[in-house]
Tab-separated table of N, CA and C in Angstrom:
chain	number	residue	atom	x	y	z
A	1	MET	N	0.804	-1.190	0.034
A	1	MET	CA	-0.004	0.038	0.004
A	1	MET	C	0.883	1.269	0.027
A	2	ILE	N	0.536	2.192	-0.873
A	2	ILE	CA	1.342	3.398	-0.941
A	2	ILE	C	0.976	4.281	0.123
A	3	THR	N	2.009	4.775	0.903
A	3	THR	CA	1.711	5.664	2.033
A	3	THR	C	2.409	7.011	1.796
A	4	GLN	N	3.122	7.150	0.661
A	4	GLN	CA	3.924	8.359	0.511
A	4	GLN	C	3.851	8.775	-0.973
A	5	ASN	N	3.883	10.075	-1.170
A	5	ASN	CA	4.014	10.612	-2.487
A	5	ASN	C	5.291	11.425	-2.694
A	6	ILE	N	5.738	11.547	-3.879
A	6	ILE	CA	6.883	12.362	-4.230
A	6	ILE	C	6.410	13.630	-4.946
A	7	PHE	N	6.702	14.821	-4.433
A	7	PHE	CA	6.326	16.042	-5.048
A	7	PHE	C	7.452	16.566	-5.927
A	8	ILE	N	7.222	16.857	-7.160
A	8	ILE	CA	8.262	17.383	-8.035
A	8	ILE	C	7.812	18.737	-8.501
A	9	THR	N	8.561	19.786	-8.215
A	9	THR	CA	8.246	21.144	-8.482
A	9	THR	C	8.438	21.417	-9.981
A	10	ILE	N	7.383	21.830	-10.648
A	10	ILE	CA	7.340	22.162	-12.067
A	10	ILE	C	6.365	23.326	-12.234
A	11	GLU	N	6.623	24.184	-13.128
A	11	GLU	CA	5.563	25.166	-13.506
A	11	GLU	C	4.367	24.450	-14.044
A	12	THR	N	3.172	24.837	-13.551
A	12	THR	CA	1.945	24.189	-13.990
A	12	THR	C	1.091	25.258	-14.756
A	13	LYS	N	0.347	24.761	-15.700
A	13	LYS	CA	-0.543	25.595	-16.544
A	13	LYS	C	-1.949	24.957	-16.597
A	14	GLU	N	-2.949	25.742	-16.949
A	14	GLU	CA	-4.275	25.159	-17.121
A	14	GLU	C	-4.332	24.346	-18.287
A	15	PHE	N	-5.041	23.203	-18.254
A	15	PHE	CA	-5.133	22.290	-19.384
A	15	PHE	C	-5.815	22.909	-20.547
A	16	GLN	N	-5.167	22.796	-21.771
A	16	GLN	CA	-5.725	23.157	-23.022
A	16	GLN	C	-5.340	22.063	-24.008
A	17	GLN	N	-6.283	21.321	-24.554
A	17	GLN	CA	-6.024	20.186	-25.403
A	17	GLN	C	-5.297	20.618	-26.703
A	18	ASP	N	-5.571	21.792	-27.230
A	18	ASP	CA	-4.964	22.210	-28.498
A	18	ASP	C	-3.443	22.365	-28.328
A	19	LEU	N	-2.907	22.625	-27.125
A	19	LEU	CA	-1.447	22.630	-26.956
A	19	LEU	C	-0.752	21.363	-27.295
A	20	LEU	N	-1.472	20.245	-27.160
A	20	LEU	CA	-0.882	18.927	-27.386
A	20	LEU	C	-0.673	18.502	-28.855
A	21	SER	N	-1.142	19.342	-29.746
A	21	SER	CA	-1.019	19.062	-31.173
A	21	SER	C	0.349	19.332	-31.673
A	22	LYS	N	1.104	20.085	-30.852
A	22	LYS	CA	2.476	20.506	-31.358
A	22	LYS	C	3.483	20.125	-30.239
A	23	GLY	N	4.656	19.719	-30.661
A	23	GLY	CA	5.738	19.507	-29.709
A	23	GLY	C	5.689	18.053	-29.129
A	24	SER	N	6.521	17.886	-28.245
A	24	SER	CA	6.700	16.570	-27.522
A	24	SER	C	6.363	16.667	-26.088
A	25	TRP	N	5.684	15.578	-25.600
A	25	TRP	CA	5.110	15.595	-24.278
A	25	TRP	C	5.409	14.263	-23.598
A	26	LEU	N	5.778	14.249	-22.326
A	26	LEU	CA	5.818	12.999	-21.503
A	26	LEU	C	4.431	12.925	-20.890
A	27	VAL	N	3.690	11.872	-21.220
A	27	VAL	CA	2.341	11.633	-20.720
A	27	VAL	C	2.367	10.672	-19.612
A	28	ILE	N	1.783	11.053	-18.457
A	28	ILE	CA	1.695	10.142	-17.270
A	28	ILE	C	0.283	9.885	-16.983
A	29	LEU	N	-0.135	8.579	-17.283
A	29	LEU	CA	-1.508	8.164	-17.009
A	29	LEU	C	-1.608	7.472	-15.681
A	30	HIS	N	-2.831	7.537	-15.121
A	30	HIS	CA	-3.112	6.899	-13.808
A	30	HIS	C	-2.074	7.418	-12.768
A	31	ALA	N	-1.959	8.705	-12.725
A	31	ALA	CA	-0.876	9.371	-12.048
A	31	ALA	C	-0.917	9.147	-10.477
A	32	GLU	N	-2.039	8.679	-9.901
A	32	GLU	CA	-2.047	8.407	-8.466
A	32	GLU	C	-1.936	6.906	-8.226
A	33	ARG	N	-1.983	6.071	-9.250
A	33	ARG	CA	-1.910	4.650	-9.102
A	33	ARG	C	-0.480	4.167	-9.080
A	34	PHE	N	-0.324	3.010	-8.527
A	34	PHE	CA	1.026	2.344	-8.462
A	34	PHE	C	1.075	1.155	-9.500
A	35	PRO	N	1.939	1.166	-10.446
A	35	PRO	CA	2.771	2.349	-10.892
A	35	PRO	C	1.952	3.124	-11.894
A	36	PRO	N	2.267	4.433	-12.042
A	36	PRO	CA	1.667	5.208	-13.091
A	36	PRO	C	2.204	4.629	-14.459
A	37	HIS	N	1.508	5.055	-15.522
A	37	HIS	CA	1.943	4.597	-16.879
A	37	HIS	C	2.523	5.818	-17.625
A	38	ALA	N	3.564	5.624	-18.429
A	38	ALA	CA	4.206	6.754	-19.081
A	38	ALA	C	4.311	6.396	-20.599
A	39	GLY	N	4.188	7.461	-21.401
A	39	GLY	CA	4.353	7.318	-22.808
A	39	GLY	C	4.741	8.741	-23.394
A	40	LEU	N	5.036	8.801	-24.695
A	40	LEU	CA	5.467	10.053	-25.262
A	40	LEU	C	4.436	10.395	-26.408
A	41	LEU	N	4.191	11.649	-26.464
A	41	LEU	CA	3.229	12.240	-27.436
A	41	LEU	C	4.118	13.183	-28.352
A	42	PHE	N	4.046	12.917	-29.663
A	42	PHE	CA	4.801	13.723	-30.652
A	42	PHE	C	3.751	14.352	-31.592
A	43	ASN	N	3.621	15.672	-31.574
A	43	ASN	CA	2.690	16.299	-32.483
A	43	ASN	C	1.288	15.662	-32.539
A	44	GLY	N	0.824	15.345	-31.370
A	44	GLY	CA	-0.522	14.688	-31.267
A	44	GLY	C	-0.631	13.218	-31.475
A	45	SER	N	0.540	12.514	-31.599
A	45	SER	CA	0.617	11.065	-31.818
A	45	SER	C	1.234	10.369	-30.545
A	46	TYR	N	0.422	9.640	-29.831
A	46	TYR	CA	0.786	8.994	-28.599
A	46	TYR	C	1.404	7.586	-28.865
A	47	ASN	N	2.465	7.360	-28.127
A	47	ASN	CA	3.144	6.075	-28.244
A	47	ASN	C	3.656	5.576	-26.845
A	48	SER	N	3.454	4.305	-26.537
A	48	SER	CA	3.876	3.802	-25.325
A	48	SER	C	4.092	2.284	-25.289
A	49	LEU	N	4.749	1.779	-24.312
A	49	LEU	CA	4.880	0.275	-24.196
A	49	LEU	C	3.994	-0.136	-22.988
A	50	THR	N	3.156	-1.172	-23.305
A	50	THR	CA	2.162	-1.673	-22.302
A	50	THR	C	2.484	-3.205	-22.017
A	51	ILE	N	1.730	-3.749	-21.087
A	51	ILE	CA	1.877	-5.221	-20.806
A	51	ILE	C	1.530	-5.979	-21.986
A	52	LYS	N	0.646	-5.536	-22.820
A	52	LYS	CA	0.187	-6.304	-23.982
A	52	LYS	C	1.085	-6.060	-25.281
A	53	GLU	N	1.490	-4.829	-25.448
A	53	GLU	CA	2.090	-4.479	-26.737
A	53	GLU	C	2.699	-3.093	-26.705
A	54	ALA	N	3.334	-2.773	-27.824
A	54	ALA	CA	3.767	-1.397	-28.114
A	54	ALA	C	2.581	-0.675	-28.777
A	55	GLU	N	2.166	0.401	-28.229
A	55	GLU	CA	1.111	1.223	-28.813
A	55	GLU	C	1.764	2.248	-29.626
A	56	LEU	N	1.449	2.351	-30.917
A	56	LEU	CA	2.077	3.250	-31.848
A	56	LEU	C	1.027	4.101	-32.469
A	57	ASP	N	1.346	5.378	-32.594
A	57	ASP	CA	0.488	6.364	-33.339
A	57	ASP	C	-0.936	6.439	-32.959
A	58	ILE	N	-1.237	6.451	-31.645
A	58	ILE	CA	-2.566	6.654	-31.140
A	58	ILE	C	-2.932	8.154	-31.229
A	59	ASN	N	-3.918	8.512	-31.950
A	59	ASN	CA	-4.241	9.827	-32.115
A	59	ASN	C	-4.612	10.479	-30.810
A	60	LYS	N	-4.189	11.738	-30.540
A	60	LYS	CA	-4.453	12.390	-29.283
A	60	LYS	C	-5.966	12.526	-28.984
A	61	GLU	N	-6.772	12.623	-30.014
A	61	GLU	CA	-8.248	12.700	-29.829
A	61	GLU	C	-8.789	11.387	-29.142
A	62	VAL	N	-8.249	10.250	-29.668
A	62	VAL	CA	-8.649	8.952	-29.097
A	62	VAL	C	-8.155	8.829	-27.648
A	63	LEU	N	-6.866	9.217	-27.439
A	63	LEU	CA	-6.258	9.165	-26.066
A	63	LEU	C	-7.103	10.035	-25.145
A	64	PHE	N	-7.444	11.229	-25.515
A	64	PHE	CA	-8.138	12.173	-24.571
A	64	PHE	C	-9.604	11.851	-24.417
A	65	LYS	N	-10.167	11.139	-25.379
A	65	LYS	CA	-11.489	10.648	-25.229
A	65	LYS	C	-11.541	9.595	-24.164
A	66	THR	N	-10.583	8.694	-24.180
A	66	THR	CA	-10.544	7.629	-23.117
A	66	THR	C	-10.238	8.235	-21.805
A	67	ILE	N	-9.232	9.214	-21.734
A	67	ILE	CA	-8.886	9.848	-20.482
A	67	ILE	C	-10.178	10.564	-19.877
A	68	SER	N	-10.874	11.157	-20.744
A	68	SER	CA	-12.106	11.898	-20.293
A	68	SER	C	-13.195	10.988	-19.807
A	69	GLN	N	-13.512	9.967	-20.652
A	69	GLN	CA	-14.576	8.920	-20.312
A	69	GLN	C	-14.241	8.234	-19.021
A	70	LYS	N	-12.980	7.841	-18.858
A	70	LYS	CA	-12.636	7.000	-17.638
A	70	LYS	C	-12.127	7.871	-16.509
A	71	LYS	N	-12.065	9.210	-16.744
A	71	LYS	CA	-11.506	10.128	-15.786
A	71	LYS	C	-10.209	9.706	-15.217
A	72	ILE	N	-9.356	9.438	-16.143
A	72	ILE	CA	-8.013	8.973	-15.798
A	72	ILE	C	-7.221	10.151	-15.309
A	73	LYS	N	-6.638	10.077	-14.129
A	73	LYS	CA	-5.793	11.173	-13.556
A	73	LYS	C	-4.501	11.181	-14.335
A	74	SER	N	-4.172	12.301	-14.974
A	74	SER	CA	-3.042	12.387	-15.898
A	74	SER	C	-2.286	13.726	-15.739
A	75	PHE	N	-1.011	13.574	-15.975
A	75	PHE	CA	-0.085	14.739	-16.103
A	75	PHE	C	0.561	14.652	-17.509
A	76	LEU	N	0.708	15.842	-18.077
A	76	LEU	CA	1.348	15.980	-19.382
A	76	LEU	C	2.471	16.976	-19.217
A	77	LEU	N	3.723	16.526	-19.468
A	77	LEU	CA	4.838	17.373	-19.244
A	77	LEU	C	5.383	17.813	-20.691
A	78	LYS	N	5.377	19.156	-20.889
A	78	LYS	CA	5.834	19.674	-22.204
A	78	LYS	C	7.333	19.632	-22.134
A	79	LEU	N	7.962	18.929	-23.157
A	79	LEU	CA	9.368	18.744	-23.212
A	79	LEU	C	10.030	19.806	-24.055
A	80	LEU	N	11.256	20.186	-23.621
A	80	LEU	CA	12.023	21.149	-24.378
A	80	LEU	C	12.223	20.655	-25.823
A	81	PRO	N	12.032	21.491	-26.891
A	81	PRO	CA	12.263	21.020	-28.181
A	81	PRO	C	13.739	20.616	-28.389
A	82	HIS	N	13.963	19.667	-29.122
A	82	HIS	CA	15.295	19.269	-29.463
A	82	HIS	C	15.920	20.256	-30.434
A	83	PRO	N	17.124	20.679	-30.236
A	83	PRO	CA	17.730	21.725	-31.108
A	83	PRO	C	18.086	21.259	-32.512
A	84	VAL	N	18.158	19.987	-32.771
A	84	VAL	CA	18.599	19.538	-34.080
A	84	VAL	C	17.535	18.621	-34.776
A	85	PHE	N	17.057	17.542	-34.094
A	85	PHE	CA	16.242	16.568	-34.711
A	85	PHE	C	14.838	16.904	-34.755
A	86	SER	N	14.160	16.583	-35.921
A	86	SER	CA	12.734	16.889	-36.086
A	86	SER	C	11.927	15.949	-35.127
A	87	LEU	N	10.691	16.367	-34.855
A	87	LEU	CA	9.833	15.559	-34.054
A	87	LEU	C	9.436	14.215	-34.795
A	88	ASP	N	9.343	14.318	-36.143
A	88	ASP	CA	9.075	13.055	-36.903
A	88	ASP	C	10.190	12.053	-36.767
A	89	HIS	N	11.469	12.481	-36.767
A	89	HIS	CA	12.596	11.620	-36.627
A	89	HIS	C	12.600	11.071	-35.174
A	90	GLN	N	12.330	11.895	-34.226
A	90	GLN	CA	12.287	11.481	-32.782
A	90	GLN	C	11.310	10.423	-32.634
A	91	LYS	N	10.040	10.676	-33.187
A	91	LYS	CA	8.997	9.703	-33.038
A	91	LYS	C	9.390	8.390	-33.638
A	92	GLU	N	9.965	8.370	-34.899
A	92	GLU	CA	10.367	7.165	-35.545
A	92	GLU	C	11.392	6.371	-34.748
A	93	MET	N	12.405	7.070	-34.202
A	93	MET	CA	13.351	6.373	-33.328
A	93	MET	C	12.705	5.821	-32.039
A	94	PHE	N	11.852	6.535	-31.430
A	94	PHE	CA	11.185	6.067	-30.268
A	94	PHE	C	10.345	4.828	-30.581
A	95	GLN	N	9.616	4.862	-31.754
A	95	GLN	CA	8.832	3.722	-32.107
A	95	GLN	C	9.654	2.515	-32.385
A	96	GLU	N	10.852	2.672	-32.884
A	96	GLU	CA	11.780	1.559	-33.043
A	96	GLU	C	12.133	0.934	-31.739
A	97	GLU	N	12.384	1.732	-30.758
A	97	GLU	CA	12.654	1.232	-29.344
A	97	GLU	C	11.512	0.476	-28.793
A	98	LEU	N	10.348	0.969	-29.056
A	98	LEU	CA	9.047	0.297	-28.610
A	98	LEU	C	8.921	-1.067	-29.264
A	99	LYS	N	9.139	-1.058	-30.561
A	99	LYS	CA	9.059	-2.354	-31.303
A	99	LYS	C	10.052	-3.370	-30.836
A	100	LYS	N	11.272	-2.929	-30.539
A	100	LYS	CA	12.281	-3.810	-30.041
A	100	LYS	C	11.941	-4.382	-28.683
A	101	ALA	N	11.382	-3.601	-27.805
A	101	ALA	CA	10.956	-4.102	-26.510
A	101	ALA	C	9.729	-4.989	-26.599
A	102	GLY	N	8.835	-4.701	-27.471
A	102	GLY	CA	7.617	-5.509	-27.729
A	102	GLY	C	6.515	-5.276	-26.684
A	103	SER	N	6.843	-5.455	-25.408
A	103	SER	CA	5.846	-5.270	-24.329
A	103	SER	C	6.609	-5.183	-23.004
A	104	VAL	N	5.916	-4.655	-21.990
A	104	VAL	CA	6.463	-4.644	-20.629
A	104	VAL	C	6.713	-6.048	-20.132
A	105	LYS	N	7.875	-6.284	-19.574
A	105	LYS	CA	8.228	-7.623	-19.139
A	105	LYS	C	8.936	-7.496	-17.773
A	106	HIS	N	8.613	-8.488	-16.894
A	106	HIS	CA	9.151	-8.586	-15.547
A	106	HIS	C	10.656	-8.682	-15.684
A	107	ASN	N	11.342	-7.758	-14.903
A	107	ASN	CA	12.868	-7.767	-14.847
A	107	ASN	C	13.456	-7.435	-16.160
A	108	GLN	N	12.736	-6.969	-17.192
A	108	GLN	CA	13.348	-6.572	-18.448
A	108	GLN	C	12.938	-5.230	-18.892
A	109	ALA	N	11.633	-4.954	-19.190
A	109	ALA	CA	11.287	-3.682	-19.709
A	109	ALA	C	10.052	-3.158	-19.010
A	110	THR	N	10.071	-1.875	-18.624
A	110	THR	CA	8.903	-1.156	-18.103
A	110	THR	C	8.430	-0.211	-19.159
A	111	CYS	N	7.356	0.407	-18.872
A	111	CYS	CA	6.899	1.491	-19.926
A	111	CYS	C	7.909	2.625	-19.934
A	112	LEU	N	8.688	2.788	-18.931
A	112	LEU	CA	9.724	3.861	-18.822
A	112	LEU	C	11.000	3.439	-19.577
A	113	SER	N	11.235	2.170	-19.796
A	113	SER	CA	12.557	1.746	-20.435
A	113	SER	C	12.836	2.371	-21.800
A	114	PRO	N	11.869	2.280	-22.748
A	114	PRO	CA	12.139	2.983	-24.036
A	114	PRO	C	12.186	4.514	-23.927
A	115	ILE	N	11.525	5.048	-22.956
A	115	ILE	CA	11.572	6.548	-22.778
A	115	ILE	C	13.001	6.954	-22.275
A	116	LYS	N	13.535	6.132	-21.366
A	116	LYS	CA	14.918	6.401	-20.909
A	116	LYS	C	15.898	6.296	-22.047
A	117	LEU	N	15.784	5.248	-22.943
A	117	LEU	CA	16.588	5.142	-24.082
A	117	LEU	C	16.436	6.389	-25.072
A	118	PHE	N	15.256	6.810	-25.186
A	118	PHE	CA	15.045	7.919	-26.070
A	118	PHE	C	15.766	9.188	-25.572
A	119	PHE	N	15.650	9.375	-24.249
A	119	PHE	CA	16.330	10.593	-23.628
A	119	PHE	C	17.778	10.438	-23.615
A	120	LYS	N	18.299	9.208	-23.481
A	120	LYS	CA	19.716	9.008	-23.543
A	120	LYS	C	20.205	9.292	-24.938
A	121	ASP	N	19.531	8.880	-26.031
A	121	ASP	CA	19.941	9.047	-27.385
A	121	ASP	C	19.850	10.534	-27.823
A	122	PHE	N	18.752	11.127	-27.411
A	122	PHE	CA	18.473	12.538	-27.938
A	122	PHE	C	18.869	13.682	-27.008
A	123	TYR	N	19.007	13.418	-25.696
A	123	TYR	CA	19.278	14.484	-24.745
A	123	TYR	C	20.528	14.190	-23.900
A	124	GLY	N	21.106	12.976	-23.991
A	124	GLY	CA	22.281	12.630	-23.216
A	124	GLY	C	21.994	12.422	-21.786
A	125	ILE	N	20.701	12.102	-21.435
A	125	ILE	CA	20.383	11.822	-20.043
A	125	ILE	C	20.757	10.378	-19.723
A	126	GLN	N	21.616	10.139	-18.748
A	126	GLN	CA	22.013	8.835	-18.264
A	126	GLN	C	21.096	8.452	-17.165
A	127	SER	N	20.617	7.261	-17.153
A	127	SER	CA	19.731	6.800	-16.014
A	127	SER	C	19.970	5.312	-15.812
A	128	ALA	N	19.954	4.928	-14.651
A	128	ALA	CA	20.180	3.568	-14.272
A	128	ALA	C	18.953	2.711	-14.618
A	129	PRO	N	19.047	1.422	-14.902
A	129	PRO	CA	17.943	0.622	-15.230
A	129	PRO	C	16.882	0.588	-14.128
A	130	GLU	N	17.309	0.665	-12.844
A	130	GLU	CA	16.374	0.654	-11.728
A	130	GLU	C	15.785	2.022	-11.381
A	131	GLU	N	16.159	3.074	-12.143
A	131	GLU	CA	15.625	4.439	-11.893
A	131	GLU	C	14.166	4.382	-12.119
A	132	LEU	N	13.339	4.916	-11.171
A	132	LEU	CA	11.865	4.891	-11.336
A	132	LEU	C	11.337	6.233	-11.990
A	133	LEU	N	10.119	6.254	-12.281
A	133	LEU	CA	9.521	7.389	-12.993
A	133	LEU	C	9.733	8.733	-12.232
A	134	PHE	N	9.505	8.718	-10.894
A	134	PHE	CA	9.603	10.012	-10.174
A	134	PHE	C	11.040	10.531	-10.154
A	135	ASP	N	12.017	9.599	-10.074
A	135	ASP	CA	13.473	10.036	-10.125
A	135	ASP	C	13.845	10.471	-11.556
A	136	PHE	N	13.323	9.806	-12.484
A	136	PHE	CA	13.595	10.196	-13.932
A	136	PHE	C	13.008	11.591	-14.239
A	137	ILE	N	11.835	11.798	-13.764
A	137	ILE	CA	11.225	13.180	-14.018
A	137	ILE	C	12.045	14.271	-13.264
A	138	ARG	N	12.366	13.923	-12.032
A	138	ARG	CA	13.286	14.933	-11.332
A	138	ARG	C	14.571	15.291	-12.130
A	139	GLN	N	15.088	14.223	-12.699
A	139	GLN	CA	16.319	14.447	-13.535
A	139	GLN	C	15.971	15.317	-14.775
A	140	LEU	N	14.853	15.042	-15.444
A	140	LEU	CA	14.473	15.887	-16.543
A	140	LEU	C	14.233	17.361	-16.128
A	141	VAL	N	13.563	17.531	-15.049
A	141	VAL	CA	13.266	18.859	-14.490
A	141	VAL	C	14.621	19.508	-14.098
A	142	GLY	N	15.433	18.825	-13.453
A	142	GLY	CA	16.782	19.356	-12.961
A	142	GLY	C	17.656	19.793	-14.157
A	143	ASN	N	17.455	19.169	-15.324
A	143	ASN	CA	18.296	19.576	-16.491
A	143	ASN	C	17.516	20.502	-17.440
A	144	SER	N	16.379	21.004	-16.939
A	144	SER	CA	15.515	21.979	-17.682
A	144	SER	C	15.008	21.474	-18.973
A	145	TYR	N	14.671	20.163	-19.042
A	145	TYR	CA	14.048	19.493	-20.171
A	145	TYR	C	12.591	19.562	-20.162
A	146	VAL	N	11.984	20.015	-19.056
A	146	VAL	CA	10.522	20.072	-18.980
A	146	VAL	C	10.192	21.592	-18.848
A	147	GLU	N	9.332	22.058	-19.761
A	147	GLU	CA	8.981	23.469	-19.761
A	147	GLU	C	7.893	23.780	-18.738
A	148	TYR	N	6.833	22.880	-18.716
A	148	TYR	CA	5.700	23.052	-17.760
A	148	TYR	C	4.892	21.754	-17.765
A	149	ALA	N	3.882	21.730	-16.870
A	149	ALA	CA	3.037	20.544	-16.697
A	149	ALA	C	1.548	20.986	-16.891
A	150	LEU	N	0.796	20.114	-17.498
A	150	LEU	CA	-0.654	20.179	-17.520
A	150	LEU	C	-1.214	19.016	-16.789
A	151	SER	N	-2.480	19.118	-16.280
A	151	SER	CA	-3.055	17.998	-15.573
A	151	SER	C	-4.527	17.841	-15.940
A	152	LEU	N	-4.986	16.627	-15.917
A	152	LEU	CA	-6.393	16.272	-16.187
A	152	LEU	C	-6.946	15.354	-15.034
A	153	HIS	N	-8.051	15.720	-14.496
A	153	HIS	CA	-8.704	14.943	-13.433
A	153	HIS	C	-7.852	14.765	-12.129
A	154	ILE	N	-6.918	15.693	-11.998
A	154	ILE	CA	-6.024	15.666	-10.859
A	154	ILE	C	-5.469	17.099	-10.728
A	155	GLN	N	-5.331	17.562	-9.470
A	155	GLN	CA	-4.841	18.909	-9.284
A	155	GLN	C	-3.342	19.018	-9.331
A	156	ALA	N	-2.860	19.980	-9.962
A	156	ALA	CA	-1.372	20.235	-9.987
A	156	ALA	C	-1.089	21.678	-9.801
A	157	VAL	N	-0.523	22.071	-8.710
A	157	VAL	CA	-0.213	23.487	-8.383
A	157	VAL	C	1.241	23.590	-8.110
A	158	ASN	N	1.956	24.214	-8.951
A	158	ASN	CA	3.414	24.458	-8.781
A	158	ASN	C	4.202	23.084	-8.777
A	159	GLY	N	3.606	22.057	-9.315
A	159	GLY	CA	4.260	20.825	-9.413
A	159	GLY	C	3.320	19.623	-9.466
A	160	ILE	N	3.912	18.408	-9.470
A	160	ILE	CA	3.093	17.176	-9.554
A	160	ILE	C	3.454	16.211	-8.466
A	161	ASP	N	2.442	15.460	-8.046
A	161	ASP	CA	2.618	14.483	-6.983
A	161	ASP	C	2.535	13.081	-7.611
A	162	LEU	N	3.544	12.237	-7.477
A	162	LEU	CA	3.540	10.914	-7.890
A	162	LEU	C	3.715	9.948	-6.777
A	163	PRO	N	3.094	8.656	-6.914
A	163	PRO	CA	3.251	7.696	-5.761
A	163	PRO	C	4.709	7.286	-5.690
A	164	PHE	N	5.137	6.974	-4.468
A	164	PHE	CA	6.465	6.431	-4.159
A	164	PHE	C	6.258	4.897	-4.253
A	165	TYR	N	7.311	4.179	-4.843
A	165	TYR	CA	7.287	2.739	-4.868
A	165	TYR	C	8.762	2.390	-5.101
A	166	THR	N	9.069	1.099	-4.856
A	166	THR	CA	10.428	0.591	-5.064
A	166	THR	C	10.528	-0.166	-6.397
A	167	HIS	N	11.814	-0.379	-6.819
A	167	HIS	CA	11.980	-1.160	-7.997
A	167	HIS	C	11.471	-2.595	-7.846
A	168	GLU	N	11.685	-3.171	-6.633
A	168	GLU	CA	11.106	-4.508	-6.330
A	168	GLU	C	9.582	-4.621	-6.442
A	169	GLU	N	8.939	-3.554	-5.906
A	169	GLU	CA	7.482	-3.493	-5.971
A	169	GLU	C	7.072	-3.359	-7.412
A	170	LEU	N	7.740	-2.538	-8.175
A	170	LEU	CA	7.348	-2.402	-9.592
A	170	LEU	C	7.476	-3.755	-10.347
A	171	ASN	N	8.620	-4.447	-10.161
A	171	ASN	CA	8.732	-5.751	-10.822
A	171	ASN	C	7.713	-6.767	-10.391
A	172	GLU	N	7.411	-6.787	-9.173
A	172	GLU	CA	6.388	-7.645	-8.682
A	172	GLU	C	5.004	-7.391	-9.336
A	173	LYS	N	4.732	-6.107	-9.410
A	173	LYS	CA	3.433	-5.653	-10.001
A	173	LYS	C	3.424	-6.028	-11.477
A	174	ILE	N	4.512	-5.844	-12.268
A	174	ILE	CA	4.556	-6.249	-13.667
A	174	ILE	C	4.383	-7.787	-13.745
A	175	LYS	N	5.035	-8.551	-12.913
A	175	LYS	CA	4.847	-10.013	-12.961
A	175	LYS	C	3.421	-10.408	-12.811
A	176	THR	N	2.773	-9.825	-11.795
A	176	THR	CA	1.341	-10.147	-11.508
A	176	THR	C	0.480	-9.709	-12.706
A	177	GLU	N	0.710	-8.488	-13.236
A	177	GLU	CA	-0.130	-8.043	-14.284
A	177	GLU	C	0.055	-8.832	-15.571
A	178	ARG	N	1.266	-9.290	-15.878
A	178	ARG	CA	1.558	-10.161	-17.053
A	178	ARG	C	0.842	-11.456	-16.969
A	179	GLN	N	0.672	-11.993	-15.776
A	179	GLN	CA	0.101	-13.315	-15.620
A	179	GLN	C	-1.368	-13.321	-16.160
A	180	THR	N	-1.970	-12.217	-16.247
A	180	THR	CA	-3.329	-12.053	-16.786
A	180	THR	C	-3.273	-12.362	-18.295
A	181	TYR	N	-2.226	-12.049	-18.927
A	181	TYR	CA	-2.084	-12.172	-20.430
A	181	TYR	C	-1.168	-13.302	-20.902
A	182	TYR	N	-0.157	-13.546	-20.129
A	182	TYR	CA	0.903	-14.461	-20.564
A	182	TYR	C	1.294	-15.471	-19.447
A	183	SER	N	1.899	-16.561	-19.891
A	183	SER	CA	2.387	-17.526	-18.902
A	183	SER	C	3.800	-17.274	-18.459
A	184	ASN	N	4.530	-16.278	-19.086
A	184	ASN	CA	5.933	-16.008	-18.687
A	184	ASN	C	6.091	-14.659	-17.995
């Protein structure tokens, strides 16, 4: 049971869906749940790694209809534009990492794994395999790679709150969730 949250100071703005059509965003779904889910949005195209598969090119309209209907508590972090590479190129490279991973796997890949590889390749952010979402976001914020945050169905004032959990708890949760779909 989660008894503690991690607060990360980030400039927050009022949610405006039209902002999400441009630029790159780190999307955090089920922000109060253990563990939250993370994906990347490029010019309105959402991509993430799930227990079942790699989700590629999900239109932001579809994503936000689901978020709205299910009242999914979500944070959206606007990422600093890359100074050289186009968003199309970044999306293609991220999708390649998602395809390589295939799906979230116990002691192998989390939804954050391809995101960390993306930031290593494009922004030079080094992160340990056991680094969790809240630590990774703190690193992005500390390096000024996050411009601001938006929120949906959850309050965010001068920052975001994420649940605290350990690497061991995360792997156990992945193992349990995978058993619903797979025998390994």
